[in-house]
CSV table of C-alpha atoms and ligand atoms in Angstrom, one decimal:
chain,number,residue,atom,x,y,z
A,1,MET,CA,45.0,-3.7,30.5
A,2,SER,CA,46.5,-5.8,27.7
A,3,PHE,CA,48.5,-9.1,27.9
A,4,SER,CA,51.0,-10.3,25.4
A,5,PRO,CA,50.8,-13.9,24.2
A,6,ARG,CA,53.9,-14.7,26.2
A,7,THR,CA,52.2,-13.5,29.5
A,8,ILE,CA,49.0,-15.3,29.0
A,9,ALA,CA,50.9,-18.5,28.0
A,10,PHE,CA,53.0,-18.1,31.3
A,11,PHE,CA,50.0,-17.7,33.7
A,12,LEU,CA,48.2,-20.6,32.0
A,13,ALA,CA,51.2,-22.7,32.3
A,14,VAL,CA,51.5,-21.8,36.0
A,15,LEU,CA,47.8,-22.6,36.5
A,16,ILE,CA,48.0,-26.0,34.8
A,17,THR,CA,51.2,-26.8,36.7
A,18,THR,CA,49.8,-25.9,40.1
A,19,ILE,CA,46.7,-28.0,39.4
A,20,THR,CA,48.6,-31.0,38.3
A,21,VAL,CA,51.1,-30.9,41.2
A,22,VAL,CA,48.4,-30.4,43.8
A,23,PHE,CA,46.4,-33.3,42.4
A,24,LEU,CA,49.6,-35.4,42.1
A,25,SER,CA,50.6,-34.7,45.8
A,26,PHE,CA,47.5,-36.5,46.9
A,27,VAL,CA,48.4,-39.7,45.0
A,28,PRO,CA,50.2,-42.2,47.5
A,29,GLY,CA,53.7,-43.0,46.8
A,30,VAL,CA,54.6,-39.8,44.9
A,31,THR,CA,57.9,-38.4,46.1
A,32,ALA,CA,59.0,-34.6,46.3
A,33,ALA,CA,61.5,-35.3,43.6
A,34,MET,CA,58.8,-36.7,41.3
A,35,LEU,CA,56.6,-33.7,42.0
A,36,PHE,CA,59.3,-31.4,41.1
A,37,VAL,CA,60.2,-33.1,37.9
A,38,VAL,CA,56.6,-33.2,36.9
A,39,GLY,CA,56.1,-29.6,37.9
A,40,VAL,CA,59.0,-28.4,36.0
A,41,SER,CA,58.2,-30.4,32.8
A,42,CYS,CA,54.6,-29.4,33.1
A,43,LEU,CA,55.5,-25.8,33.4
A,44,PHE,CA,57.8,-25.8,30.3
A,45,GLY,CA,55.5,-28.1,28.3
A,46,SER,CA,52.3,-26.1,28.8
A,47,PHE,CA,54.0,-22.8,28.4
A,48,PHE,CA,55.4,-23.7,25.0
A,49,PHE,CA,52.2,-25.4,23.9
A,50,VAL,CA,49.9,-22.5,25.0
A,51,PHE,CA,52.4,-19.9,23.6
A,52,TYR,CA,52.7,-21.5,20.2
A,53,THR,CA,48.9,-22.1,20.0
A,54,ILE,CA,48.1,-18.5,20.7
A,55,ASP,CA,51.1,-17.3,18.6
A,56,ILE,CA,50.1,-19.4,15.5
A,57,LEU,CA,46.5,-18.4,15.7
A,58,VAL,CA,47.2,-14.7,16.4
A,59,PHE,CA,49.9,-14.4,13.8
A,60,ARG,CA,48.0,-16.4,11.2
A,61,GLU,CA,45.2,-13.9,11.3
A,62,VAL,CA,47.6,-10.9,11.6
A,63,GLU,CA,49.5,-12.1,8.4
A,64,GLN,CA,46.2,-12.4,6.7
A,65,ILE,CA,45.2,-8.7,7.6
A,66,TYR,CA,48.5,-7.6,6.6
A,67,LYS,CA,48.2,-9.2,3.2
A,68,THR,CA,44.9,-7.7,2.7
A,69,ILE,CA,46.2,-4.2,3.5
A,70,GLN,CA,49.2,-4.9,1.1
A,71,LYS,CA,46.6,-5.8,-1.6
A,72,MET,CA,44.8,-2.5,-1.1
A,73,LYS,CA,48.2,-0.8,-2.0
A,74,ILE,CA,47.8,1.7,0.7
A,75,ARG,CA,50.9,3.8,0.4
A,76,ASP,CA,50.4,5.8,3.5
A,77,PHE,CA,49.7,2.9,5.9
A,78,ASP,CA,53.0,3.2,7.5
A,79,ILE,CA,53.4,-0.2,9.3
A,80,SER,CA,56.0,-2.8,8.3
A,81,ARG,CA,55.5,-6.5,8.5
A,82,LYS,CA,58.7,-6.9,10.7
A,83,SER,CA,57.6,-4.2,13.2
A,84,LEU,CA,54.1,-5.8,13.3
A,85,ILE,CA,55.4,-9.3,14.0
A,86,ARG,CA,57.9,-8.1,16.6
A,87,SER,CA,55.4,-6.1,18.6
A,88,VAL,CA,54.1,-7.4,21.9
A,89,ASN,CA,50.4,-7.3,20.9
A,90,PRO,CA,50.2,-7.3,17.1
A,91,ILE,CA,46.4,-7.2,17.0
A,92,LYS,CA,46.2,-4.2,19.2
A,93,ARG,CA,48.9,-2.5,17.3
A,94,LEU,CA,47.2,-3.3,13.9
A,95,ASN,CA,43.9,-2.1,15.4
A,96,SER,CA,45.3,1.2,16.3
A,97,GLU,CA,47.0,1.6,13.0
A,98,ILE,CA,43.8,0.9,11.2
A,99,SER,CA,41.8,3.3,13.2
A,100,THR,CA,44.4,6.1,12.8
A,101,TYR,CA,44.3,5.4,9.1
A,102,VAL,CA,40.5,5.5,9.0
A,103,THR,CA,40.4,8.8,10.9
A,104,ARG,CA,43.1,10.2,8.4
A,105,LYS,CA,41.1,9.0,5.5
A,106,GLN,CA,37.9,10.4,6.8
A,107,GLN,CA,39.6,13.8,7.1
A,108,GLU,CA,40.8,13.6,3.6
A,109,ILE,CA,37.4,12.8,2.4
A,110,ASP,CA,35.8,15.7,4.4
A,111,GLU,CA,38.5,18.0,2.9
A,112,LEU,CA,37.8,16.8,-0.6
A,113,LYS,CA,34.1,17.2,-0.2
A,114,LYS,CA,34.7,20.9,1.0
A,115,MET,CA,37.0,21.4,-2.0
A,116,GLU,CA,34.4,20.1,-4.4
A,117,GLN,CA,31.8,22.3,-2.8
A,118,PHE,CA,34.1,25.2,-3.0
A,119,ARG,CA,34.9,24.4,-6.7
A,120,ARG,CA,31.4,24.3,-7.6
A,121,GLU,CA,30.6,27.6,-5.9
A,122,PHE,CA,33.7,29.2,-7.5
A,123,LEU,CA,32.7,28.1,-11.0
A,124,ALA,CA,29.3,29.5,-10.5
A,125,ASP,CA,30.6,32.8,-9.1
A,126,VAL,CA,33.1,33.1,-12.0
A,127,SER,CA,30.5,32.4,-14.7
A,128,HIS,CA,28.2,35.0,-13.1
A,129,GLU,CA,30.9,37.6,-12.7
A,130,LEU,CA,32.0,37.0,-16.5
A,131,LYS,CA,28.4,37.1,-17.6
A,132,THR,CA,27.7,40.5,-16.2
A,133,PRO,CA,30.2,42.7,-18.2
A,134,ILE,CA,29.8,40.5,-21.4
A,135,PHE,CA,26.1,40.9,-21.4
A,136,ALA,CA,26.2,44.6,-20.8
A,137,ALA,CA,28.8,45.2,-23.7
A,138,GLN,CA,26.8,42.9,-25.9
A,139,GLY,CA,23.6,44.8,-25.1
A,140,PHE,CA,25.1,48.2,-26.0
A,141,ILE,CA,26.6,47.0,-29.2
A,142,HIS,CA,23.4,45.2,-30.4
A,143,THR,CA,21.4,48.4,-29.7
A,144,LEU,CA,23.9,50.5,-31.7
A,145,LEU,CA,23.8,47.9,-34.6
A,146,ASP,CA,19.9,48.0,-34.4
A,147,GLY,CA,19.8,51.6,-35.3
A,148,ALA,CA,21.0,53.6,-32.3
A,149,LYS,CA,24.3,54.3,-34.0
A,150,GLU,CA,22.6,56.9,-36.2
A,151,ASP,CA,22.5,59.3,-33.3
A,152,PRO,CA,26.2,60.5,-32.7
A,153,LYS,CA,25.4,61.3,-29.1
A,154,VAL,CA,24.1,57.8,-28.3
A,155,LEU,CA,26.8,56.2,-30.3
A,156,ASP,CA,29.4,57.9,-28.2
A,157,ARG,CA,27.7,57.2,-25.0
A,158,PHE,CA,27.0,53.4,-25.7
A,159,LEU,CA,30.5,52.9,-27.0
A,160,ASN,CA,31.9,54.3,-23.8
A,161,LYS,CA,29.7,52.1,-21.8
A,162,ALA,CA,30.6,49.0,-23.8
A,163,ALA,CA,34.3,50.0,-23.4
A,164,LYS,CA,33.9,50.3,-19.6
A,165,SER,CA,32.2,46.9,-19.4
A,166,LEU,CA,35.1,45.4,-21.3
A,167,ASP,CA,37.6,47.1,-19.1
A,168,GLY,CA,36.0,45.4,-16.2
A,169,LEU,CA,36.0,42.2,-17.9
A,170,ASP,CA,39.8,42.6,-18.6
A,171,ALA,CA,40.4,43.6,-14.8
A,172,LEU,CA,38.3,40.6,-13.8
A,173,VAL,CA,40.4,38.1,-16.0
A,174,ARG,CA,43.7,39.6,-14.9
A,175,ASP,CA,42.7,39.2,-11.2
A,176,LEU,CA,41.6,35.7,-11.8
A,177,VAL,CA,44.9,34.8,-13.5
A,178,THR,CA,46.8,36.4,-10.6
A,179,LEU,CA,44.7,34.5,-7.9
A,180,SER,CA,45.0,31.2,-9.5
A,181,GLN,CA,48.8,31.7,-10.0
A,182,VAL,CA,49.2,32.8,-6.3
A,183,GLU,CA,47.0,29.9,-5.1
A,184,LYS,CA,48.9,27.2,-7.2
A,185,GLY,CA,52.2,28.5,-6.1
A,186,ASP,CA,53.1,29.2,-9.7
A,187,LEU,CA,53.8,32.8,-8.9
A,188,LYS,CA,57.5,32.8,-7.9
A,189,MET,CA,58.1,35.4,-5.3
A,190,HIS,CA,61.2,37.3,-5.9
A,191,PHE,CA,62.4,38.5,-2.4
A,192,GLU,CA,64.6,41.4,-2.2
A,193,ASN,CA,65.3,44.4,0.1
A,194,ILE,CA,62.8,47.1,-0.6
A,195,ASP,CA,62.0,50.4,0.9
A,196,ILE,CA,58.2,50.3,1.8
A,197,LYS,CA,58.1,54.0,2.6
A,198,HIS,CA,59.4,54.8,-0.9
A,199,ILE,CA,57.0,52.3,-2.5
A,200,THR,CA,54.0,53.9,-0.6
A,201,GLU,CA,55.1,57.3,-1.9
A,202,ASP,CA,55.1,56.0,-5.5
A,203,ILE,CA,51.7,54.4,-5.0
A,204,PHE,CA,50.3,57.7,-3.6
A,205,GLU,CA,51.5,59.4,-6.8
A,206,GLN,CA,49.7,56.8,-9.0
A,207,LEU,CA,46.5,57.2,-7.1
A,208,GLU,CA,46.7,60.9,-6.7
A,209,SER,CA,44.1,61.8,-9.4
A,210,LYS,CA,41.7,59.2,-8.1
A,211,ALA,CA,41.9,60.4,-4.6
A,212,GLN,CA,41.6,64.1,-5.7
A,213,SER,CA,38.4,63.2,-7.5
A,214,ARG,CA,36.9,62.2,-4.1
A,215,GLY,CA,38.7,65.0,-2.3
A,216,VAL,CA,40.6,62.5,-0.3
A,217,THR,CA,44.0,63.1,1.3
A,218,LEU,CA,46.8,60.5,1.4
A,219,LYS,CA,49.4,60.7,4.3
A,220,ILE,CA,52.3,58.5,5.5
A,221,LYS,CA,52.9,58.2,9.2
A,222,PRO,CA,55.4,58.9,10.9
A,223,LYS,CA,56.0,62.0,8.8
A,224,ASP,CA,59.8,62.3,9.5
A,225,MET,CA,60.4,58.6,8.5
A,226,GLN,CA,63.3,58.5,6.0
A,227,SER,CA,63.0,54.9,4.9
A,228,ALA,CA,61.7,51.4,6.0
A,229,TRP,CA,63.6,48.6,4.4
A,230,VAL,CA,61.8,45.2,4.4
A,231,LEU,CA,62.5,41.8,2.7
A,232,ALA,CA,59.7,41.2,0.2
A,233,ASP,CA,58.5,40.9,-3.4
A,234,LYS,CA,58.4,44.4,-4.7
A,235,GLN,CA,55.8,44.0,-7.3
A,236,ARG,CA,53.4,41.9,-5.2
A,237,ILE,CA,53.8,44.1,-2.0
A,238,SER,CA,53.1,47.1,-4.2
A,239,GLN,CA,49.9,45.4,-5.4
A,240,VAL,CA,48.9,44.8,-1.8
A,241,ILE,CA,49.3,48.3,-0.8
A,242,THR,CA,47.7,49.7,-4.1
A,243,ASN,CA,44.7,47.4,-3.5
A,244,LEU,CA,44.3,48.6,0.1
A,245,VAL,CA,44.7,52.3,-0.7
A,246,ASP,CA,42.6,52.0,-3.7
A,247,ASN,CA,39.7,50.4,-1.7
A,248,ALA,CA,40.2,53.0,1.1
A,249,ILE,CA,39.7,55.8,-1.6
A,250,LYS,CA,36.7,53.9,-3.2
A,251,TYR,CA,34.9,53.0,0.0
A,252,GLY,CA,36.1,55.7,2.3
A,253,LYS,CA,34.1,58.8,2.7
A,254,GLU,CA,34.4,61.8,0.4
A,255,ASN,CA,36.9,64.4,1.5
A,256,GLY,CA,38.2,61.8,3.9
A,257,LYS,CA,41.8,61.0,5.0
A,258,ILE,CA,43.8,57.9,4.4
A,259,ILE,CA,46.9,57.2,6.5
A,260,VAL,CA,49.5,54.5,5.8
A,261,GLU,CA,51.4,53.9,9.1
A,262,ILE,CA,54.6,52.2,9.1
A,263,GLU,CA,55.7,51.1,12.7
A,264,GLU,CA,59.1,49.6,13.5
A,265,GLU,CA,58.8,46.6,15.8
A,266,LYS,CA,61.6,44.3,17.1
A,267,LYS,CA,62.1,42.2,14.0
A,268,TYR,CA,59.6,43.7,11.5
A,269,TYR,CA,57.7,46.6,10.2
A,270,GLN,CA,54.0,46.7,10.9
A,271,ILE,CA,52.1,48.4,8.0
A,272,SER,CA,48.6,49.8,8.3
A,273,VAL,CA,46.2,51.4,5.9
A,274,GLU,CA,43.5,53.4,7.7
A,275,ASP,CA,40.7,55.3,6.4
A,276,ASP,CA,37.9,57.4,8.2
A,277,GLY,CA,35.1,56.0,5.9
A,278,PRO,CA,31.8,54.4,6.8
A,279,GLY,CA,33.5,51.2,8.2
A,280,ILE,CA,32.5,47.6,7.8
A,281,ALA,CA,29.8,45.9,10.0
A,282,PRO,CA,31.1,42.9,12.0
A,283,GLU,CA,29.1,40.3,10.0
A,284,HIS,CA,31.0,41.3,6.9
A,285,LEU,CA,34.4,41.7,8.5
A,286,ALA,CA,35.4,38.0,8.5
A,287,ARG,CA,34.1,37.5,4.9
A,288,ILE,CA,35.7,40.3,3.0
A,289,PHE,CA,38.8,38.2,2.1
A,290,GLU,CA,36.6,35.7,0.3
A,291,ARG,CA,36.5,35.7,-3.4
A,292,PHE,CA,33.8,37.8,-4.9
A,293,TYR,CA,32.5,38.8,-1.5
A,294,ARG,CA,31.3,42.5,-1.7
A,295,ILE,CA,29.3,44.4,0.9
A,296,ASP,CA,27.7,46.6,-1.6
A,297,LYS,CA,27.7,44.9,-5.0
A,298,SER,CA,26.6,47.8,-7.1
A,299,ARG,CA,29.0,50.2,-5.5
A,300,SER,CA,31.9,47.8,-6.1
A,301,ARG,CA,31.0,47.3,-9.8
A,302,GLU,CA,30.5,50.9,-10.3
A,303,THR,CA,34.0,51.8,-9.0
A,304,GLY,CA,35.5,49.0,-11.3
A,305,GLY,CA,35.9,46.4,-8.4
A,306,THR,CA,36.3,42.8,-9.2
A,307,GLY,CA,35.6,41.5,-5.8
A,308,LEU,CA,38.9,39.7,-5.9
A,309,GLY,CA,41.2,42.4,-4.5
A,310,LEU,CA,41.3,41.5,-0.8
A,311,ALA,CA,41.4,37.7,-1.7
A,312,ILE,CA,44.7,38.4,-3.7
A,313,VAL,CA,46.0,40.6,-0.9
A,314,LYS,CA,45.4,37.8,1.5
A,315,HIS,CA,47.2,35.2,-0.7
A,316,ILE,CA,50.2,37.5,-1.5
A,317,LEU,CA,50.8,38.1,2.2
A,318,ASN,CA,50.5,34.4,3.0
A,319,ALA,CA,53.2,33.7,0.4
A,320,HIS,CA,55.3,36.2,2.5
A,321,HIS,CA,54.5,34.3,5.6
A,322,SER,CA,52.5,37.2,6.8
A,323,LYS,CA,48.8,37.7,7.6
A,324,ILE,CA,46.5,40.6,6.9
A,325,SER,CA,44.1,41.5,9.8
A,326,VAL,CA,41.4,44.2,9.7
A,327,THR,CA,39.6,46.2,12.4
A,328,SER,CA,36.7,48.6,11.8
A,329,LYS,CA,34.2,50.8,13.5
A,330,ILE,CA,30.9,51.8,11.9
A,331,ASP,CA,31.1,55.5,10.9
A,332,LYS,CA,34.6,55.8,12.3
A,333,GLY,CA,36.7,53.9,9.6
A,334,THR,CA,38.6,50.7,8.7
A,335,ARG,CA,42.1,49.7,9.4
A,336,PHE,CA,44.0,46.9,7.5
A,337,THR,CA,47.4,45.7,9.0
A,338,PHE,CA,50.2,43.3,8.0
A,339,LYS,CA,53.8,42.7,9.0
A,340,LEU,CA,56.9,42.4,6.9
A,341,PRO,CA,60.4,41.3,8.1
A,342,PHE,CA,63.3,43.8,8.3
A,343,ALA,CA,65.5,43.7,5.2
A,344,SER,CA,68.2,40.9,5.0
A,345,GLN,CA,71.6,41.9,6.0
A,346,GLU,CA,73.1,39.4,3.8
A,347,LEU,CA,71.2,40.6,0.7
A,348,SER,CA,72.3,44.2,1.3
A,349,ARG,CA,76.0,43.1,1.2
B,1,ADP,P1,36.3,45.0,-4.7
B,1,ADP,O1,36.8,44.7,-6.1
B,1,ADP,O2,34.8,44.9,-4.6
B,1,ADP,O3,36.9,46.2,-4.2
B,1,ADP,P2,37.8,43.6,-2.6
B,1,ADP,O4,38.0,42.2,-2.4
B,1,ADP,O5,38.9,44.7,-2.8
B,1,ADP,O6,36.7,43.8,-3.8
B,1,ADP,O7,36.8,44.1,-1.4
B,1,ADP,C1,35.8,43.4,-1.0
B,1,ADP,C2,34.7,44.2,-0.3
B,1,ADP,O8,35.2,44.7,0.9
B,1,ADP,C3,34.4,45.5,-1.2
B,1,ADP,O9,33.5,45.3,-2.1
B,1,ADP,C4,33.9,46.4,-0.1
B,1,ADP,O10,32.5,46.3,0.1
B,1,ADP,C5,34.6,46.0,1.2
B,1,ADP,N1,35.8,46.9,1.6
B,1,ADP,C6,37.1,46.8,1.2
B,1,ADP,N2,37.9,47.7,1.7
B,1,ADP,C7,37.0,48.6,2.3
B,1,ADP,C8,37.1,49.7,3.1
B,1,ADP,N3,38.3,50.4,3.3
B,1,ADP,N4,36.1,50.4,3.7
B,1,ADP,C9,34.9,49.8,3.6
B,1,ADP,N5,34.6,48.6,3.0
B,1,ADP,C10,35.6,48.0,2.4
């Protein structure tokens, strides 16, 4: 329970008045009228005396604390001098404001520490990822310069390997640029009405030869679907579907089947990319969207993976106010799912 200075002053004044009047009533010759006058003046006198004493003491301190806060130039300390002075219990108010502020600052400090840790890890990961293809290309070229170039077969093989490493480096740098742009919000999304069914067919065409080389068949479900119009950034959503189908080809089983299913819901289309590959173990499932997280590092590198594909997918979908989810069963396959809203009527007019 908390008391305001006014309430405390009132109770103390009543107490002082009662004691005074009771004592005075024992004094011979004191009339009722005298007791009344003394009582009233004592009540008012002591009330104002106590009230101003508390008030001055409390507010002097409060003002002092307020000035200190002002000196600290805390912009996000949202308490005005007026509201503080006017509040019933300023010390309590100040106390609660300070503790809210301290909690908020603590959260900010924790967040900054986490980001710092994350930045350090990211820098270490990037340097490592850059080092691998650079060292490989450097190794092949130096070996050639040291004499291996005399053998035309070795020359051809090593040049091809160096070129492959540099292609990997190029893919990595491009993915890093995309990721940092999406994260910084620099990448302006250009929302328009697009036919996701048509886009998927185009992507299937582009990935056809890669799928064929592993004997994988690509299918859209439902078969008889004519079109599926959604509101999205065409280029970025193409990138999402390409990454998911490309992964399904790379990590799915040979001679397997990949199905892109487009389901119509109430206000959106649900798009799933499903393969019948080896699946992803539960301990990896939550982490595959992290940057550079790979289940099988050598398989990923061998297939030209940068380890950034799913992180990019996640960020692009976030920018579409959508989310990617994944379910997987070992030896049965993996299914990635996301939603996109129906095309806008206004845009199609
Ligand atoms: P990468 O460039 O290595 O393909 P991604 O971010 O696209 O990076 O994927 C992260 C990891 O998730 C991959 O290295 C792979 O181990 C795993 N993965 C992604 N898609 C599938 C899938 N369809 N089936 C099995 N594993 C997958």
